[in-house]
Amino acid sequence: MQIYIVKIFRLILFILIFSASTKFLMAAELNDAKEFERWCDDFVAEYTKGQNAPIAIVIVKDAQLFFQKGYGFVDEKQAVPVNPEQTIFRAASVSKLITTTAVMKLVEQGKLDLNADINTYLKDFQIKSKFQKPITVADLLTHTSGLEERMFGNVAPAGTSPSLKEVFSRKVPREIRPAGEEIVYSNLGMALVGYIVEAVSDQKFEDFVEREIFKPLKMNHSSFLQPYPSNLANSVVPSGADDVALLHYPAGSMISTASDMGKFLLMQSNGGEPVLREETIREMQQRHFTQHPQMPGVAYGFFEHFANGRHILFHTGASGHQSLLCLLPDEKVGFYIALSATQGGKFREFRKQFLQAFLNRYFPSKEENPPTFANNNVQLEGIY
């Protein structure tokens, strides 16, 4: 019985390690855009296997645009190809990185203190706390606010433009656990950050973002507006999801192109220019909370991940479309992926598989002899 269990365990390990095709695992330097394009073309072709899957990818390296390309068709019947500069996808929760950037801009302007009680900035309502420690803006940015998360009643009919003031005044968020103690992913918390941007700047959230982030970066195909701006609406890839307005829209309503998100990546990897100062970018990207020192933590807006010995800052999004933004600060590399996942199935795994294949090829493990289980079978034997 024990031998059988060990064999099964070894088989599972083999499948996990070698599930990706070996032609995507051979190491190479990320310095030739044409070579990368060939690799990327092969990876996408292997994954899609002839199915139409609208995908857009952008890579930045050493504070410069390295690669951008679209795959598949926005409209297969009319043969409209995906264009990384013009085809618009829902960024979904990657929107939170823009919202975080807006708050950091207010910090730079001396209008907001990340360590202040959020009630200092809540003009239209107050959050009553039953715990000793107040909720801070930093708690909101690290998903440690202790606020409830509402699963229902978060949308409005299509064509409406929800007001953050009305949304939060009508139903004030409740604190259900002490702030600063536990990471619990919170759309509501990041939407509250958007409200604070409005309250402090005396501008609508989407107007502040447009003026302070999108325009300086020339992100001309990006918006938080609901409904979509008329000049962008026809370029949005159909998602298969119901067309509704998000009440907590700073947490997930942004639309953008791969090219525009490449400009955001360049800002994040190039010392913040022309939006933020370098010290602000460093503060945004450093770890501010972790459940344990040996576990990945959270920065402001970003989550941490470690793979192949590399430190990665990332955020994902999923709302009809799927997105992934990754930064490798030490390697001065970043990428953004957006795709329509209406096909379901394996396409929902595309982002994860692309990230690991990308790392394996261009940033393989720094360990010359990675640990294996070959000599430790006795520690693994048993009934599972």
Coordinates of C-alpha atoms in Angstrom, one line a residue:
M1 CA 0.0 0.0 0.0
Q2 CA 2.8 2.4 0.9
I3 CA 4.6 1.7 -2.3
Y4 CA 1.5 2.4 -4.3
I5 CA 0.9 5.7 -2.5
V6 CA 4.5 6.8 -3.1
K7 CA 4.2 5.9 -6.8
I8 CA 1.0 8.0 -7.1
F9 CA 2.7 10.9 -5.2
R10 CA 5.7 10.7 -7.6
L11 CA 3.3 10.7 -10.6
I12 CA 1.5 13.8 -9.3
L13 CA 4.8 15.6 -8.8
F14 CA 5.9 14.7 -12.3
I15 CA 2.7 16.0 -13.8
L16 CA 2.9 19.3 -11.9
I17 CA 6.5 19.9 -12.8
F18 CA 6.3 19.0 -16.5
S19 CA 2.8 19.9 -17.4
A20 CA 4.0 22.8 -19.5
S21 CA 5.5 21.8 -22.9
T22 CA 9.3 21.6 -22.6
K23 CA 9.9 23.9 -25.6
F24 CA 8.6 26.8 -23.4
L25 CA 11.1 25.9 -20.5
M26 CA 14.4 26.5 -22.2
A27 CA 16.1 29.5 -20.7
A28 CA 16.9 32.6 -22.8
E29 CA 17.8 36.2 -22.2
L30 CA 15.0 38.8 -22.5
N31 CA 16.8 41.1 -24.8
D32 CA 15.6 40.3 -28.3
A33 CA 12.0 41.4 -29.0
K34 CA 11.8 39.3 -32.2
E35 CA 12.9 36.2 -30.3
F36 CA 10.3 36.9 -27.6
E37 CA 7.6 37.4 -30.2
R38 CA 8.4 34.0 -31.7
W39 CA 8.2 32.4 -28.2
C40 CA 5.0 34.3 -27.4
D41 CA 3.4 33.4 -30.7
D42 CA 4.2 29.7 -30.1
F43 CA 2.9 29.8 -26.5
V44 CA -0.4 31.5 -27.6
A45 CA -0.9 29.1 -30.5
E46 CA -0.2 26.1 -28.3
Y47 CA -2.7 27.3 -25.8
T48 CA -5.5 28.4 -28.1
K49 CA -5.1 25.5 -30.6
G50 CA -7.1 27.3 -33.4
Q51 CA -9.8 28.7 -31.2
N52 CA -10.5 32.4 -31.3
A53 CA -9.4 34.0 -28.0
P54 CA -9.0 37.8 -28.0
I55 CA -5.7 38.4 -26.1
A56 CA -3.4 41.4 -25.7
I57 CA 0.0 41.4 -24.2
V58 CA 2.5 44.2 -23.4
I59 CA 6.0 43.9 -21.9
V60 CA 8.2 46.7 -20.6
K61 CA 11.9 46.3 -19.8
D62 CA 14.5 48.7 -18.5
A63 CA 12.0 51.6 -18.5
Q64 CA 11.2 51.1 -22.2
L65 CA 8.4 49.4 -24.1
F66 CA 9.8 46.0 -25.2
F67 CA 6.9 44.3 -26.8
Q68 CA 3.2 44.6 -27.4
K69 CA 0.9 42.5 -29.6
G70 CA -2.7 41.4 -30.0
Y71 CA -3.9 37.9 -30.7
G72 CA -7.2 36.6 -32.0
F73 CA -10.2 38.7 -33.2
V74 CA -12.5 41.1 -31.5
D75 CA -15.1 40.2 -34.1
E76 CA -14.3 36.8 -35.7
K77 CA -17.1 37.1 -38.3
Q78 CA -15.9 40.5 -39.5
A79 CA -12.2 39.5 -39.0
V80 CA -11.4 42.5 -36.8
P81 CA -8.1 41.6 -35.1
V82 CA -7.1 42.5 -31.6
N83 CA -4.9 45.7 -31.6
P84 CA -2.9 46.3 -28.4
E85 CA -3.2 50.1 -29.0
Q86 CA -6.9 50.2 -29.8
T87 CA -8.7 47.1 -28.5
I88 CA -10.2 47.8 -25.1
F89 CA -10.6 45.2 -22.3
R90 CA -12.1 45.4 -18.9
A91 CA -9.2 45.7 -16.5
A92 CA -11.5 44.5 -13.6
S93 CA -9.7 44.5 -10.3
V94 CA -6.4 45.7 -11.8
S95 CA -8.3 49.0 -11.6
K96 CA -7.3 49.0 -7.9
L97 CA -3.7 49.9 -8.8
I98 CA -4.9 53.1 -10.5
T99 CA -7.1 53.9 -7.5
T100 CA -4.1 53.3 -5.2
T101 CA -2.0 55.6 -7.4
A102 CA -4.6 58.3 -7.1
V103 CA -4.4 58.2 -3.3
M104 CA -0.6 58.3 -3.4
K105 CA -0.9 61.4 -5.5
L106 CA -2.9 63.1 -2.8
V107 CA -0.3 62.0 -0.2
E108 CA 2.3 63.8 -2.3
Q109 CA 0.2 66.9 -2.4
G110 CA 0.1 66.9 1.4
K111 CA -3.7 66.5 1.4
L112 CA -3.9 63.0 2.9
D113 CA -2.1 61.0 5.6
L114 CA -2.1 57.2 5.1
N115 CA -2.0 56.6 8.8
A116 CA -4.9 58.9 9.7
D117 CA -8.3 57.5 10.8
I118 CA -10.4 57.3 7.7
N119 CA -13.2 59.1 9.4
T120 CA -11.1 62.2 9.1
Y121 CA -11.9 62.2 5.4
L122 CA -15.5 60.8 5.4
K123 CA -17.5 64.0 4.9
D124 CA -20.9 62.4 4.4
F125 CA -20.9 59.6 6.9
Q126 CA -18.8 58.0 9.7
I127 CA -17.9 54.4 10.3
K128 CA -18.5 53.4 13.9
S129 CA -15.9 51.2 15.3
K130 CA -16.3 48.7 18.1
F131 CA -12.6 48.1 18.3
Q132 CA -9.8 50.2 19.8
K133 CA -7.7 50.7 16.7
P134 CA -9.1 53.1 14.1
I135 CA -9.2 52.1 10.4
T136 CA -6.5 53.9 8.4
V137 CA -6.2 54.6 4.7
A138 CA -3.2 52.3 4.8
D139 CA -5.5 49.5 6.1
L140 CA -7.7 50.0 3.1
L141 CA -4.8 49.8 0.7
T142 CA -3.6 46.5 2.2
H143 CA -7.0 44.9 2.5
T144 CA -6.7 44.8 6.3
S145 CA -9.4 47.2 7.2
G146 CA -11.7 44.7 8.9
L147 CA -14.7 46.0 7.0
E148 CA -17.5 43.7 5.8
E149 CA -17.5 42.5 2.2
R150 CA -20.8 42.7 0.4
M151 CA -21.5 40.0 -2.1
F152 CA -24.9 41.2 -3.3
G153 CA -26.4 44.5 -4.3
N154 CA -23.2 45.8 -5.8
V155 CA -24.5 46.6 -9.3
A156 CA -27.0 49.0 -10.9
P157 CA -28.8 48.9 -14.2
A158 CA -26.7 49.5 -17.3
G159 CA -26.5 53.1 -18.4
T160 CA -26.6 54.5 -14.9
S161 CA -23.7 56.5 -13.2
P162 CA -23.5 55.5 -9.6
S163 CA -22.5 58.2 -7.0
L164 CA -20.0 57.0 -4.4
K165 CA -21.5 59.5 -1.9
E166 CA -25.0 58.0 -2.4
V167 CA -23.7 54.4 -2.4
F168 CA -21.9 54.7 1.0
S169 CA -24.3 57.1 2.6
R170 CA -27.2 54.8 1.9
K171 CA -25.5 51.8 3.4
V172 CA -22.5 52.7 5.7
P173 CA -19.8 49.9 5.8
R174 CA -19.6 48.0 9.0
E175 CA -16.4 47.0 10.7
I176 CA -16.5 43.3 11.7
R177 CA -12.9 42.6 12.8
P178 CA -10.1 44.7 14.1
A179 CA -8.1 46.7 11.5
G180 CA -4.6 45.8 10.7
E181 CA -4.7 42.2 11.7
E182 CA -5.8 40.1 8.8
I183 CA -5.8 40.3 5.0
V184 CA -9.3 39.9 3.7
Y185 CA -9.6 41.0 0.0
S186 CA -12.0 43.9 -0.1
N187 CA -13.7 45.5 -3.1
L188 CA -15.7 47.6 -0.7
G189 CA -12.5 48.9 1.0
M190 CA -10.9 49.9 -2.3
A191 CA -14.2 51.6 -3.4
L192 CA -14.0 53.5 -0.1
V193 CA -10.5 54.7 -1.2
G194 CA -12.2 56.1 -4.3
Y195 CA -14.7 57.9 -2.2
I196 CA -11.8 59.4 -0.1
V197 CA -10.2 60.6 -3.3
E198 CA -13.4 62.4 -4.1
A199 CA -13.8 63.9 -0.6
V200 CA -10.2 65.1 -0.4
S201 CA -9.8 66.4 -3.9
D202 CA -13.3 67.9 -4.3
Q203 CA -13.5 66.2 -7.7
K204 CA -15.4 63.2 -8.9
F205 CA -13.1 60.2 -8.7
E206 CA -13.0 59.5 -12.4
D207 CA -12.2 63.1 -13.2
F208 CA -9.3 63.2 -10.7
V209 CA -7.9 60.0 -12.2
E210 CA -8.3 61.4 -15.7
R211 CA -6.5 64.6 -14.9
E212 CA -3.8 63.3 -12.6
I213 CA -3.0 59.9 -14.1
F214 CA -4.5 59.2 -17.5
K215 CA -3.6 62.5 -19.2
P216 CA 0.0 62.7 -17.9
L217 CA 0.6 59.2 -19.1
K218 CA -1.3 59.7 -22.3
M219 CA -3.5 56.7 -21.5
N220 CA -6.1 57.9 -24.0
H221 CA -8.0 54.7 -24.2
S222 CA -8.7 54.3 -20.5
S223 CA -11.6 55.3 -18.4
F224 CA -13.6 54.6 -15.2
L225 CA -16.7 56.2 -16.6
Q226 CA -20.0 54.4 -16.5
P227 CA -21.5 54.1 -19.1
Y228 CA -18.4 53.9 -21.3
P229 CA -17.4 57.2 -23.1
S230 CA -18.9 57.3 -26.5
N231 CA -15.4 57.5 -28.2
L232 CA -14.3 54.3 -26.5
A233 CA -17.5 52.2 -26.2
N234 CA -17.3 50.6 -29.7
S235 CA -13.7 49.4 -29.1
V236 CA -14.5 47.3 -26.0
V237 CA -14.3 43.5 -26.5
P238 CA -17.6 41.8 -25.9
S239 CA -17.3 39.9 -22.6
G240 CA -20.3 37.7 -22.4
A241 CA -21.1 39.2 -19.0
D242 CA -24.3 41.2 -18.2
D243 CA -24.0 44.9 -19.0
V244 CA -24.4 46.5 -15.6
A245 CA -22.9 49.5 -13.7
L246 CA -20.7 48.7 -10.7
L247 CA -21.6 50.6 -7.5
H248 CA -18.1 50.1 -6.1
Y249 CA -16.5 51.2 -9.4
P250 CA -13.1 52.4 -8.2
A251 CA -12.4 48.8 -7.3
G252 CA -13.1 47.4 -10.8
S253 CA -14.7 49.4 -13.5
M254 CA -11.7 50.6 -15.5
I255 CA -11.4 49.8 -19.2
S256 CA -8.1 50.1 -20.9
T257 CA -5.8 48.8 -23.7
A258 CA -2.6 46.8 -23.3
S259 CA -0.7 49.8 -24.7
D260 CA -2.2 52.1 -22.1
M261 CA -1.4 49.7 -19.3
G262 CA 2.2 49.5 -20.6
K263 CA 2.4 53.2 -20.0
F264 CA 1.3 52.6 -16.4
L265 CA 3.9 49.9 -16.0
L266 CA 6.6 52.2 -17.3
M267 CA 5.5 54.8 -14.7
Q268 CA 5.8 52.1 -12.0
S269 CA 9.2 50.9 -13.2
N270 CA 10.7 54.3 -14.0
G271 CA 10.6 56.1 -10.7
G272 CA 7.0 57.3 -11.1
E273 CA 7.5 59.9 -13.8
P274 CA 5.5 61.8 -14.8
V275 CA 2.8 61.0 -12.1
L276 CA 4.6 60.3 -8.8
R277 CA 7.9 60.9 -7.2
E278 CA 10.4 58.1 -6.9
E279 CA 10.1 57.9 -3.1
T280 CA 6.3 57.5 -3.5
I281 CA 6.7 54.7 -5.9
R282 CA 9.1 53.0 -3.5
E283 CA 6.6 53.3 -0.7
M284 CA 3.8 52.0 -2.9
Q285 CA 5.8 48.9 -3.9
Q286 CA 7.3 47.9 -0.6
R287 CA 5.7 45.4 1.7
H288 CA 3.4 46.9 4.3
F289 CA 1.7 43.8 5.8
T290 CA 2.1 40.1 5.9
Q291 CA 0.5 37.4 8.0
H292 CA 3.9 35.9 8.7
P293 CA 7.4 37.1 7.8
Q294 CA 8.0 34.0 5.7
M295 CA 4.8 34.5 3.7
P296 CA 4.1 36.8 0.8
G297 CA 2.5 40.1 1.9
V298 CA 0.8 43.1 0.4
A299 CA 2.2 46.4 -0.7
Y300 CA -0.1 49.4 -1.4
G301 CA -2.4 48.0 -4.1
F302 CA 0.0 45.2 -5.1
F303 CA 0.2 41.7 -3.8
E304 CA 3.5 39.8 -3.5
H305 CA 4.4 36.6 -5.1
F306 CA 7.7 34.6 -5.2
A307 CA 8.6 32.3 -8.0
N308 CA 11.9 31.0 -9.4
G309 CA 13.6 33.0 -6.6
R310 CA 12.1 36.3 -8.0
H311 CA 10.1 38.9 -6.1
I312 CA 7.0 39.7 -8.1
L313 CA 4.4 42.4 -7.4
F314 CA 1.0 41.7 -9.1
H315 CA -2.7 42.1 -9.4
T316 CA -5.3 40.1 -11.2
G317 CA -8.7 41.0 -12.5
A318 CA -11.7 39.0 -13.7
S319 CA -15.1 40.4 -14.9
G320 CA -16.0 38.7 -18.2
H321 CA -12.5 39.7 -19.2
Q322 CA -9.4 38.5 -17.3
S323 CA -6.3 40.6 -16.6
L324 CA -2.9 40.2 -15.0
L325 CA -0.3 42.9 -14.2
C326 CA 3.1 41.9 -13.0
L327 CA 6.2 43.8 -12.0
L328 CA 9.6 42.2 -11.3
P329 CA 11.2 45.3 -9.6
D330 CA 14.7 43.7 -9.3
E331 CA 14.8 42.7 -13.0
K332 CA 13.2 46.0 -14.2
V333 CA 10.6 44.1 -16.1
G334 CA 6.8 44.2 -16.1
F335 CA 3.9 42.9 -18.2
Y336 CA 0.2 43.1 -18.6
I337 CA -2.2 40.6 -20.1
A338 CA -5.8 41.0 -21.0
L339 CA -8.1 38.4 -22.5
S340 CA -11.6 37.5 -23.1
A341 CA -12.3 34.2 -21.2
T342 CA -15.8 33.6 -22.5
Q343 CA -14.7 30.2 -23.7
G344 CA -14.1 29.2 -20.1
G345 CA -12.1 26.0 -19.4
K346 CA -8.4 26.2 -19.8
F347 CA -8.5 29.9 -20.9
R348 CA -9.2 30.8 -17.3
E349 CA -5.7 29.4 -16.6
F350 CA -3.9 31.3 -19.3
R351 CA -2.6 34.1 -17.1
K352 CA -1.1 31.7 -14.5
Q353 CA 0.4 29.4 -17.2
F354 CA 1.8 32.4 -19.1
L355 CA 3.5 33.8 -16.0
Q356 CA 5.2 30.6 -15.1
A357 CA 6.3 29.8 -18.6
F358 CA 7.6 33.4 -19.0
L359 CA 9.6 33.1 -15.7
N360 CA 10.9 29.6 -16.6
R361 CA 12.3 30.8 -19.9
Y362 CA 13.5 34.3 -19.1
F363 CA 14.0 34.3 -15.4
P364 CA 14.7 30.7 -14.4
S365 CA 15.4 29.7 -10.8
K366 CA 18.5 31.2 -9.3
E367 CA 19.2 28.0 -7.5
E368 CA 21.7 25.8 -9.5
N369 CA 20.4 22.6 -7.8
P370 CA 16.8 23.2 -6.7
P371 CA 15.7 20.9 -4.0
T372 CA 14.0 17.6 -5.0
F373 CA 12.2 14.8 -3.2
A374 CA 14.5 12.2 -4.7
N375 CA 16.3 11.4 -1.4
N376 CA 13.4 12.1 0.9
N377 CA 10.8 9.5 0.0
V378 CA 10.8 8.1 3.5
Q379 CA 9.6 11.4 4.8
L380 CA 6.7 11.4 2.3
E381 CA 5.5 7.8 2.7
G382 CA 2.2 7.3 4.3
I383 CA -1.5 7.2 3.9
Y384 CA -2.9 10.5 2.5

